[in-house]
Coordinates of C-alpha atoms in Angstrom, one line a residue:
M1 CA 57.2 71.7 144.3
A2 CA 59.1 74.5 142.8
L3 CA 62.2 73.9 145.2
A4 CA 62.3 70.3 143.3
G5 CA 61.6 71.8 140.1
A6 CA 64.0 74.2 139.7
A7 CA 67.0 71.9 140.3
G8 CA 68.3 72.1 136.8
L9 CA 67.1 75.9 136.0
P10 CA 70.2 78.4 136.0
R11 CA 71.1 80.3 139.5
R12 CA 68.7 83.0 138.7
G13 CA 66.1 81.4 138.0
R14 CA 66.2 79.1 140.9
L15 CA 66.5 81.9 143.1
R16 CA 63.1 82.7 141.4
A17 CA 61.4 79.7 142.1
R18 CA 62.4 79.3 145.4
V19 CA 60.9 82.9 146.2
G20 CA 58.0 81.7 144.0
G21 CA 57.9 78.6 146.1
A22 CA 57.6 80.3 149.6
R23 CA 55.3 82.7 148.1
A24 CA 52.6 79.8 147.8
D25 CA 53.9 78.0 151.1
G26 CA 53.1 81.2 152.6
A27 CA 49.8 81.6 151.1
A28 CA 48.9 78.3 152.4
R29 CA 49.8 78.8 156.0
G30 CA 48.0 82.6 155.9
A31 CA 44.9 80.5 154.9
E32 CA 45.1 78.4 157.6
R33 CA 45.5 80.8 160.3
G34 CA 43.0 82.9 158.6
G35 CA 45.0 86.0 157.8
T36 CA 45.5 87.6 154.4
E37 CA 47.1 85.4 152.1
V38 CA 49.8 86.2 150.4
G39 CA 49.9 85.1 146.6
A40 CA 48.0 85.9 143.6
A41 CA 45.0 87.3 145.8
A42 CA 46.8 89.2 147.8
P43 CA 47.0 93.5 148.1
V44 CA 49.6 95.4 145.6
L45 CA 52.7 96.6 147.6
H46 CA 54.9 98.8 145.8
G47 CA 58.2 100.9 146.7
A48 CA 59.8 99.4 150.2
G49 CA 56.9 97.1 151.0
R50 CA 57.5 95.4 147.8
H51 CA 60.9 95.1 148.5
H52 CA 61.0 94.3 152.2
L53 CA 58.3 91.2 151.2
R54 CA 60.6 89.8 148.6
R55 CA 63.3 89.6 151.1
V56 CA 61.1 88.1 153.8
L57 CA 59.8 85.4 151.5
R58 CA 64.0 85.0 150.2
A59 CA 65.4 84.0 154.2
R60 CA 62.1 81.6 154.6
A61 CA 63.1 80.0 151.5
L62 CA 66.5 79.4 151.9
R63 CA 66.3 78.9 156.0
G64 CA 67.7 75.6 156.0
R65 CA 69.1 75.1 152.7
R66 CA 72.4 74.0 152.2
H67 CA 74.7 77.3 151.8
P68 CA 75.9 77.7 147.7
H69 CA 79.5 77.4 148.9
Q70 CA 78.3 74.5 151.8
R71 CA 80.2 70.6 150.7
A72 CA 77.9 68.1 150.2
G73 CA 77.5 65.7 153.7
Q74 CA 78.4 68.6 155.6
P75 CA 75.8 70.2 158.2
G76 CA 73.9 73.1 157.8
R77 CA 74.2 76.4 160.1
P78 CA 72.6 75.6 163.0
K79 CA 69.6 77.4 164.2
E80 CA 69.7 80.3 166.9
P81 CA 67.3 80.7 169.9
D82 CA 65.1 83.5 169.5
G83 CA 66.6 86.7 171.3
A84 CA 70.8 85.2 171.0
P85 CA 72.6 86.4 169.2
R86 CA 73.4 85.3 165.4
A87 CA 76.9 83.0 165.2
A88 CA 79.3 84.3 162.3
P89 CA 78.8 82.9 158.6
P90 CA 82.0 80.4 158.0
P91 CA 84.6 82.2 156.0
R92 CA 84.3 81.9 152.2
P93 CA 86.5 79.6 150.3
G94 CA 89.5 81.3 148.3
P95 CA 90.1 81.4 144.3
A96 CA 92.0 77.8 144.7
A97 CA 88.9 76.4 145.9
H98 CA 86.5 77.8 143.4
P99 CA 88.5 78.8 140.6
R100 CA 86.8 81.2 138.2
P101 CA 86.2 80.1 134.1
R102 CA 88.4 81.1 131.5
H103 CA 86.0 82.6 129.5
R104 CA 88.7 83.8 126.7
R105 CA 89.5 80.1 126.4
A106 CA 85.4 79.4 126.1
L107 CA 85.1 81.8 123.7
G108 CA 87.9 80.7 121.8
P109 CA 91.3 82.6 120.9
R110 CA 91.7 85.9 120.3
P111 CA 91.1 87.2 116.7
R112 CA 93.9 87.8 114.5
R113 CA 94.5 91.6 114.1
L114 CA 96.5 93.1 111.3
V115 CA 97.8 95.9 113.4
P116 CA 99.3 95.6 117.4
R117 CA 96.6 97.9 118.6
P118 CA 97.8 101.3 119.9
P119 CA 96.4 103.8 122.0
E120 CA 93.8 105.5 119.8
L121 CA 91.4 107.9 120.3
H122 CA 88.5 107.8 117.9
G123 CA 85.7 110.5 117.1
R124 CA 82.7 111.6 114.6
G125 CA 81.2 114.2 113.7
L126 CA 81.1 117.1 111.9
R127 CA 83.9 119.1 110.7
R128 CA 83.7 121.4 113.5
A129 CA 83.4 118.8 116.0
A130 CA 86.6 117.3 114.8
R131 CA 88.2 120.9 114.5
A132 CA 87.3 121.1 118.6
R133 CA 89.1 117.3 118.9
R134 CA 92.1 118.4 117.6
A135 CA 92.3 121.2 119.7
G136 CA 91.1 120.2 123.2
G137 CA 93.5 116.3 121.5
G138 CA 96.6 119.8 121.1
R139 CA 96.7 119.6 124.6
L140 CA 97.8 115.9 125.0
P141 CA 101.7 114.9 125.2
G142 CA 102.5 112.6 122.3
L143 CA 98.8 112.8 120.5
R144 CA 98.5 113.8 117.1
P145 CA 96.0 112.5 113.5
A146 CA 97.1 109.5 112.1
E147 CA 98.4 109.9 108.3
P148 CA 96.4 108.9 105.7
G149 CA 97.3 104.7 105.1
E150 CA 99.1 104.5 108.4
F151 CA 97.5 101.7 109.8
T152 CA 97.7 99.0 106.8
R153 CA 101.5 100.2 106.1
R154 CA 102.1 99.5 109.7
A155 CA 100.3 96.1 108.5
F156 CA 102.5 95.8 105.3
H157 CA 105.6 96.6 108.0
R158 CA 104.9 94.0 110.1
G159 CA 104.7 91.4 107.3
K160 CA 100.8 90.8 108.2
L161 CA 100.0 92.0 104.1
D162 CA 102.0 92.9 101.2
L163 CA 101.9 95.7 98.3
T164 CA 99.1 93.9 96.1
A165 CA 96.7 93.0 99.2
A166 CA 97.2 96.8 100.3
E167 CA 96.7 97.9 97.0
G168 CA 93.5 96.1 97.2
L169 CA 92.4 98.0 100.4
G170 CA 92.5 101.3 99.1
D171 CA 90.4 99.9 95.9
L172 CA 88.2 98.3 98.0
I173 CA 87.7 102.4 99.6
H174 CA 87.7 103.8 96.5
A175 CA 85.3 101.4 94.8
E176 CA 82.0 102.7 93.1
T177 CA 80.6 100.0 91.2
E178 CA 79.9 96.3 92.2
A179 CA 82.5 95.2 89.6
Q180 CA 84.8 97.0 91.4
R181 CA 84.3 95.8 94.7
R182 CA 84.7 92.0 93.6
Q183 CA 88.3 92.7 92.0
A184 CA 89.6 94.5 94.7
L185 CA 87.8 92.5 97.3
R186 CA 90.1 89.4 95.9
Q187 CA 93.2 91.1 95.2
M188 CA 92.6 91.8 98.7
E189 CA 92.2 88.5 100.0
G190 CA 96.0 88.3 98.5
E191 CA 94.9 86.1 95.4
L192 CA 97.3 88.3 93.2
G193 CA 100.4 88.4 95.7
R194 CA 99.8 84.9 96.1
L195 CA 100.3 84.0 92.7
Y196 CA 103.6 86.1 92.3
Q197 CA 104.8 84.5 95.1
R198 CA 104.2 81.2 93.7
W199 CA 106.5 82.6 90.3
S200 CA 108.7 83.7 92.4
E201 CA 109.5 80.8 94.5
T202 CA 110.0 78.8 90.9
L203 CA 112.3 81.3 90.1
T204 CA 114.5 81.2 93.2
Q205 CA 114.4 77.1 93.4
A206 CA 115.4 77.4 89.9
L207 CA 118.2 80.1 90.2
A208 CA 119.1 78.1 93.2
H209 CA 120.0 74.3 91.1
L210 CA 121.2 76.7 88.9
E211 CA 124.1 78.9 91.0
A212 CA 124.8 75.1 92.3
Y213 CA 125.4 73.3 89.1
I214 CA 127.9 76.4 88.7
D215 CA 129.7 75.8 92.2
F216 CA 129.5 72.0 92.0
S217 CA 129.1 70.4 88.6
E218 CA 132.9 69.8 88.4
D219 CA 132.7 67.6 91.5
D220 CA 130.1 65.4 89.8
N221 CA 128.2 66.5 93.0
V222 CA 125.1 68.0 91.0
E223 CA 123.5 65.6 87.4
E224 CA 123.5 67.0 84.0
E225 CA 119.4 66.9 84.0
V226 CA 119.5 70.0 86.8
L227 CA 119.8 72.0 83.5
S228 CA 117.3 70.5 81.7
Q229 CA 114.8 71.1 84.3
V230 CA 116.1 74.5 85.2
D231 CA 114.8 75.3 81.8
A232 CA 111.9 73.8 81.3
A233 CA 110.5 75.8 84.8
V234 CA 111.4 79.0 83.0
R235 CA 110.0 78.2 79.0
A236 CA 106.6 77.0 81.9
L237 CA 107.3 80.1 83.5
E238 CA 107.2 82.8 81.0
Q239 CA 105.1 81.2 79.0
E240 CA 102.4 81.9 81.7
L241 CA 104.0 85.4 82.8
G242 CA 102.7 86.5 78.9
A243 CA 99.4 85.1 79.1
H244 CA 99.0 86.9 81.8
L245 CA 100.1 90.3 80.7
Q246 CA 98.1 89.9 77.2
D247 CA 94.6 90.5 79.3
G248 CA 93.8 93.2 77.4
R249 CA 94.4 95.9 80.4
R250 CA 91.3 94.2 81.9
G251 CA 91.9 95.2 85.7
E252 CA 93.0 98.5 84.8
L253 CA 89.8 99.0 83.1
L254 CA 87.7 97.9 85.8
R255 CA 89.7 99.6 88.4
G256 CA 89.9 103.2 86.5
G257 CA 86.7 102.8 84.5
V258 CA 86.3 102.5 80.5
R259 CA 86.7 105.4 78.8
A260 CA 83.9 105.9 76.6
V261 CA 83.8 108.3 74.0
I262 CA 80.5 109.8 71.9
A263 CA 81.9 111.0 68.6
G264 CA 79.7 112.4 65.5
P265 CA 79.4 115.0 63.2
P266 CA 77.7 118.1 64.4
N267 CA 74.1 119.0 66.1
V268 CA 73.5 114.4 65.5
G269 CA 72.2 114.4 69.5
K270 CA 75.8 113.8 71.1
S271 CA 75.1 116.0 74.1
S272 CA 71.6 115.0 74.2
L273 CA 72.7 111.5 74.0
L274 CA 75.0 111.6 77.4
N275 CA 72.3 113.6 78.9
L276 CA 69.8 111.0 78.2
L277 CA 72.9 108.2 80.1
C278 CA 73.5 110.4 82.6
R279 CA 70.1 111.8 83.3
R280 CA 71.0 114.8 84.1
P281 CA 71.5 118.1 82.0
A282 CA 75.2 117.6 81.9
A283 CA 75.9 119.3 78.6
I284 CA 74.2 122.7 77.0
V285 CA 71.6 121.4 73.9
S286 CA 71.2 123.9 71.6
P287 CA 69.4 123.3 67.5
V288 CA 73.0 125.6 66.7
A289 CA 75.9 123.2 65.3
G290 CA 78.7 123.7 66.8
T291 CA 77.4 123.9 70.2
T292 CA 79.9 121.8 72.2
R293 CA 83.3 123.0 72.0
D294 CA 84.9 121.3 75.0
V295 CA 85.0 117.7 76.1
V296 CA 82.3 117.5 78.9
E297 CA 83.0 114.0 81.2
V298 CA 80.5 112.7 83.0
S299 CA 81.5 109.3 85.2
L300 CA 78.0 106.8 85.0
N301 CA 77.4 103.2 86.4
V302 CA 76.6 100.6 83.9
T303 CA 75.4 97.5 84.8
G304 CA 78.2 97.6 87.8
Y305 CA 81.0 99.0 85.4
P306 CA 82.5 102.2 85.4
V307 CA 82.1 104.2 82.6
V308 CA 83.9 107.7 82.1
L309 CA 81.5 109.0 78.9
S310 CA 83.2 112.0 77.1
D311 CA 81.1 113.9 74.9
T312 CA 82.4 116.0 72.2
A313 CA 82.8 118.7 69.6
G314 CA 81.3 117.4 66.5
L315 CA 83.6 116.1 63.5
R316 CA 83.8 118.4 61.1
D317 CA 86.0 121.1 59.3
A318 CA 85.5 124.6 61.5
T319 CA 87.0 127.6 60.5
D320 CA 86.2 129.1 64.1
P321 CA 89.5 128.7 66.1
V322 CA 87.6 127.7 68.8
E323 CA 85.7 125.3 67.2
R324 CA 88.9 123.9 65.9
E325 CA 90.1 123.5 68.9
G326 CA 87.7 121.3 70.2
V327 CA 87.2 119.1 67.3
S328 CA 91.7 118.6 67.6
R329 CA 90.7 117.4 71.2
A330 CA 87.9 115.4 69.9
R331 CA 89.9 113.8 67.9
D332 CA 92.8 113.3 70.5
R333 CA 89.9 111.2 72.4
L334 CA 89.3 109.2 69.8
Q335 CA 92.4 107.8 69.3
R336 CA 92.1 107.2 73.4
A337 CA 88.8 105.8 73.6
D338 CA 88.8 102.2 75.2
L339 CA 84.4 102.4 73.5
V340 CA 83.1 104.2 71.0
L341 CA 79.3 105.7 70.6
A342 CA 79.0 106.9 67.1
V343 CA 76.2 108.6 66.6
L344 CA 74.7 109.7 63.1
D345 CA 71.6 110.8 62.1
A346 CA 68.8 108.3 61.1
T347 CA 67.4 110.2 58.4
A348 CA 70.5 111.4 56.9
V349 CA 72.2 107.7 56.4
P350 CA 71.6 105.6 53.6
A351 CA 69.7 102.4 54.6
E352 CA 72.2 100.0 53.2
P353 CA 75.2 98.5 55.4
A354 CA 77.8 99.5 52.9
G355 CA 77.3 103.1 53.2
L356 CA 76.3 102.5 57.1
G357 CA 80.0 101.1 57.0
A358 CA 81.3 103.2 55.5
A359 CA 80.1 105.9 57.4
V360 CA 81.2 104.7 60.6
G361 CA 85.1 104.5 59.2
S362 CA 84.9 108.1 58.4
L363 CA 84.6 108.6 62.3
V364 CA 86.0 105.7 64.4
P365 CA 89.7 104.5 64.4
P366 CA 90.4 101.4 62.8
A367 CA 89.8 98.2 65.4
A368 CA 88.5 100.2 68.2
P369 CA 85.5 99.0 69.9
C370 CA 82.2 100.9 68.9
I371 CA 78.9 101.0 68.8
L372 CA 76.2 103.0 66.7
V373 CA 73.7 104.7 67.2
L374 CA 71.1 106.6 64.7
N375 CA 69.6 108.9 66.8
K376 CA 66.6 111.0 65.9
A377 CA 64.5 107.9 65.1
D378 CA 61.2 109.6 66.0
L379 CA 61.3 111.5 62.6
L380 CA 61.6 108.5 60.8
G381 CA 57.5 107.7 61.5
G382 CA 57.1 103.9 60.9
D383 CA 59.4 103.6 58.2
T384 CA 62.0 102.0 59.7
G385 CA 62.4 98.6 58.3
A386 CA 64.9 98.8 55.6
L387 CA 67.6 100.9 58.6
R388 CA 66.8 98.1 61.6
A389 CA 67.4 95.6 58.4
A390 CA 70.8 97.2 57.3
C391 CA 71.5 96.9 61.2
A392 CA 70.9 93.5 61.4
R393 CA 73.1 92.1 59.0
G394 CA 76.6 92.8 60.7
P395 CA 80.2 93.7 59.6
P396 CA 80.6 96.1 58.0
V397 CA 78.2 97.9 60.5
P398 CA 78.6 97.2 64.1
P399 CA 76.4 96.3 66.8
A400 CA 73.6 99.4 66.1
A401 CA 70.5 100.9 68.3
L402 CA 67.8 102.9 66.7
L403 CA 67.0 105.4 69.1
S404 CA 64.8 108.5 70.1
C405 CA 66.9 110.9 72.2
K406 CA 63.9 113.0 72.5
T407 CA 61.0 110.1 73.4
G408 CA 63.9 107.6 75.2
D409 CA 62.7 105.0 72.7
G410 CA 65.4 102.9 72.3
I411 CA 67.3 103.0 75.5
D412 CA 67.2 99.9 76.6
R413 CA 68.6 97.9 73.6
L414 CA 71.4 101.3 73.8
L415 CA 72.1 100.0 77.6
E416 CA 71.6 96.5 76.6
L417 CA 74.8 96.4 73.7
L418 CA 76.0 99.1 76.1
G419 CA 76.3 96.3 79.1
Q420 CA 78.0 93.5 76.3
Q421 CA 80.3 95.4 75.2
L422 CA 81.3 96.2 79.0
A423 CA 81.3 92.7 79.9
Q424 CA 83.8 91.9 77.1
L425 CA 86.4 94.6 78.0
C426 CA 86.1 94.1 81.8
G427 CA 85.8 90.1 81.7
D428 CA 84.1 88.9 85.2
P429 CA 86.0 90.1 88.0
L430 CA 85.8 86.4 89.8
A431 CA 86.6 84.2 86.7
G432 CA 89.8 82.8 86.0
S433 CA 93.1 84.0 87.3
P434 CA 93.1 87.6 89.0
S435 CA 93.4 90.6 86.7
L436 CA 96.4 93.1 86.6
T437 CA 95.2 96.4 88.1
Q438 CA 98.1 98.5 88.4
S439 CA 100.5 100.2 85.2
R440 CA 103.6 99.5 87.6
H441 CA 102.6 95.6 87.9
S442 CA 102.5 95.8 84.1
Q443 CA 106.1 97.2 84.3
H444 CA 107.5 94.9 86.5
L445 CA 105.7 92.3 84.9
G446 CA 107.1 93.6 81.2
D447 CA 110.8 93.9 83.0
C448 CA 111.0 90.1 84.2
A449 CA 109.4 89.3 81.1
A450 CA 112.2 90.3 78.9
A451 CA 115.1 89.1 82.0
L452 CA 113.5 85.5 80.9
A453 CA 113.9 86.2 77.3
R454 CA 117.4 87.5 77.7
Y455 CA 118.0 84.3 79.6
G456 CA 117.6 81.9 76.5
R457 CA 120.2 84.0 75.0
H458 CA 122.8 83.6 77.7
R459 CA 121.8 80.0 78.8
A460 CA 124.7 78.8 75.6
R461 CA 127.2 81.1 76.5
D462 CA 127.6 82.3 80.0
L463 CA 125.8 80.6 82.5
G464 CA 126.8 83.0 84.9
L465 CA 125.2 85.3 82.9
A466 CA 122.3 83.6 82.7
A467 CA 122.2 83.4 86.2
E468 CA 122.0 87.1 87.4
Q469 CA 118.7 87.6 84.5
L470 CA 116.8 84.6 87.0
R471 CA 117.9 87.3 89.8
L472 CA 116.5 90.2 88.0
A473 CA 113.4 88.9 87.3
R474 CA 113.0 87.4 90.6
R475 CA 114.0 91.4 91.7
H476 CA 111.1 92.1 89.6
L477 CA 108.8 90.3 90.5
G478 CA 109.3 91.1 94.7
R479 CA 109.1 94.6 93.3
I480 CA 105.1 93.8 93.0
T481 CA 104.4 92.4 96.4
G482 CA 107.1 94.5 98.5
H483 CA 109.9 92.1 99.4
V484 CA 112.6 93.6 97.5
G485 CA 112.9 97.4 97.0
A486 CA 109.7 98.6 97.7
E487 CA 110.6 102.1 99.9
D488 CA 110.6 104.2 96.4
V489 CA 106.8 103.0 96.1
L490 CA 105.2 103.3 99.4
D491 CA 104.0 106.7 99.4
I492 CA 102.7 106.1 95.9
I493 CA 100.6 103.4 97.1
F494 CA 99.1 104.7 100.8
R495 CA 99.0 108.4 99.8
D496 CA 95.4 108.0 98.6
F497 CA 94.1 106.1 101.3
C498 CA 91.9 108.0 103.8
V499 CA 93.1 108.8 106.7
G500 CA 93.6 106.4 109.9
K501 CA 92.6 103.5 107.5

């Protein structure tokens, strides 16, 4: 029964089934002879005895059976009489009769690699182990450490990815927040490069049609509607490019971090707010006014968005030269801030919208995104209704949070307002068209838009000059993706990669 039931099993399963069947047959024959059973009740054998028993049982199970390489219908191996020498086994069939299965074809095509694999040595460990490997590898001819970004640069030269995808890979390596990771992954997958490539193909087609009209219009081989088609394509591209440039620097802010500045008069709790947000004593806190003189920066991750938070000196007319320098640096940071946290003393501000708006306006530059933080709310006791009502009136009062840095009350409201402002500044990295992430992208796109504007001015006077402007616009787009004039930016792009990537 074991042999018949093992026909559908794999080879190893059939072998075990045959051995089990032989073991059962041997047990039955031993019981008939009155000898020791070889089965479940047999004594346990160890070491060489057990292996010898398995070989004997396997030989009995396969005796008289068809050889695995024996064809169907061919007579089995004849039995030798007792004492006669065993006949030589028949020759095994060659590989032509039993070809090996092509496992690579069965597993599918070989995965596509960005870079053909060169001879490499990989290792992990501490610095001492790395130095030992380098010392030992120095004796091998031609072996050297990989340069930063060397493999990604090889992939770019072989056309496996463009410069925008390589920059996305670098951003993915250095990403610290979830929003940064999403934006870098989207760019690394080539979505931004495909957008610029589509614009470049549009310019190429428009330039080809315009040059064809210039060269062959006298032979009546090109229709007059070609110029109107070129004009329509250039106008549509100019509008799309302008909308792409006016994204509020969302991609750049998300990539480099939103620069948030804590500003306010002296001794209102700016350094205490910095320590509360970063959850460590990053700045010195003292009841003496004017303790903070220099700018203290801390990198934070707020609801998945990167923030570079700066604590500045108190804004006042200082007499000490060191403090005056600190106030000057604080005002300079305010002018370059993406977001301002205006901190005021809740016990010293008027509980009316007009007074609060005037106090904030004296600190924050016009049109700068701002969050009003009213600190020292614990000193008000329970009398906060009038101040909360004034903050809820809206403009001219910015979004406000009543906070106590000493007890931590109100920090959840502040983090909620901060997350809303960051989402408005950076946007969703997965929604809409891909955003600009590099300053060089903005520069080349601005030059491309200027060339398209000059095309409109030269269109009515000289078609040759108009065609040259389209050629310049296409060249600027090619420099972004690396298809035109990329040698001058390769070192800048790949120098920040980690070694071997």
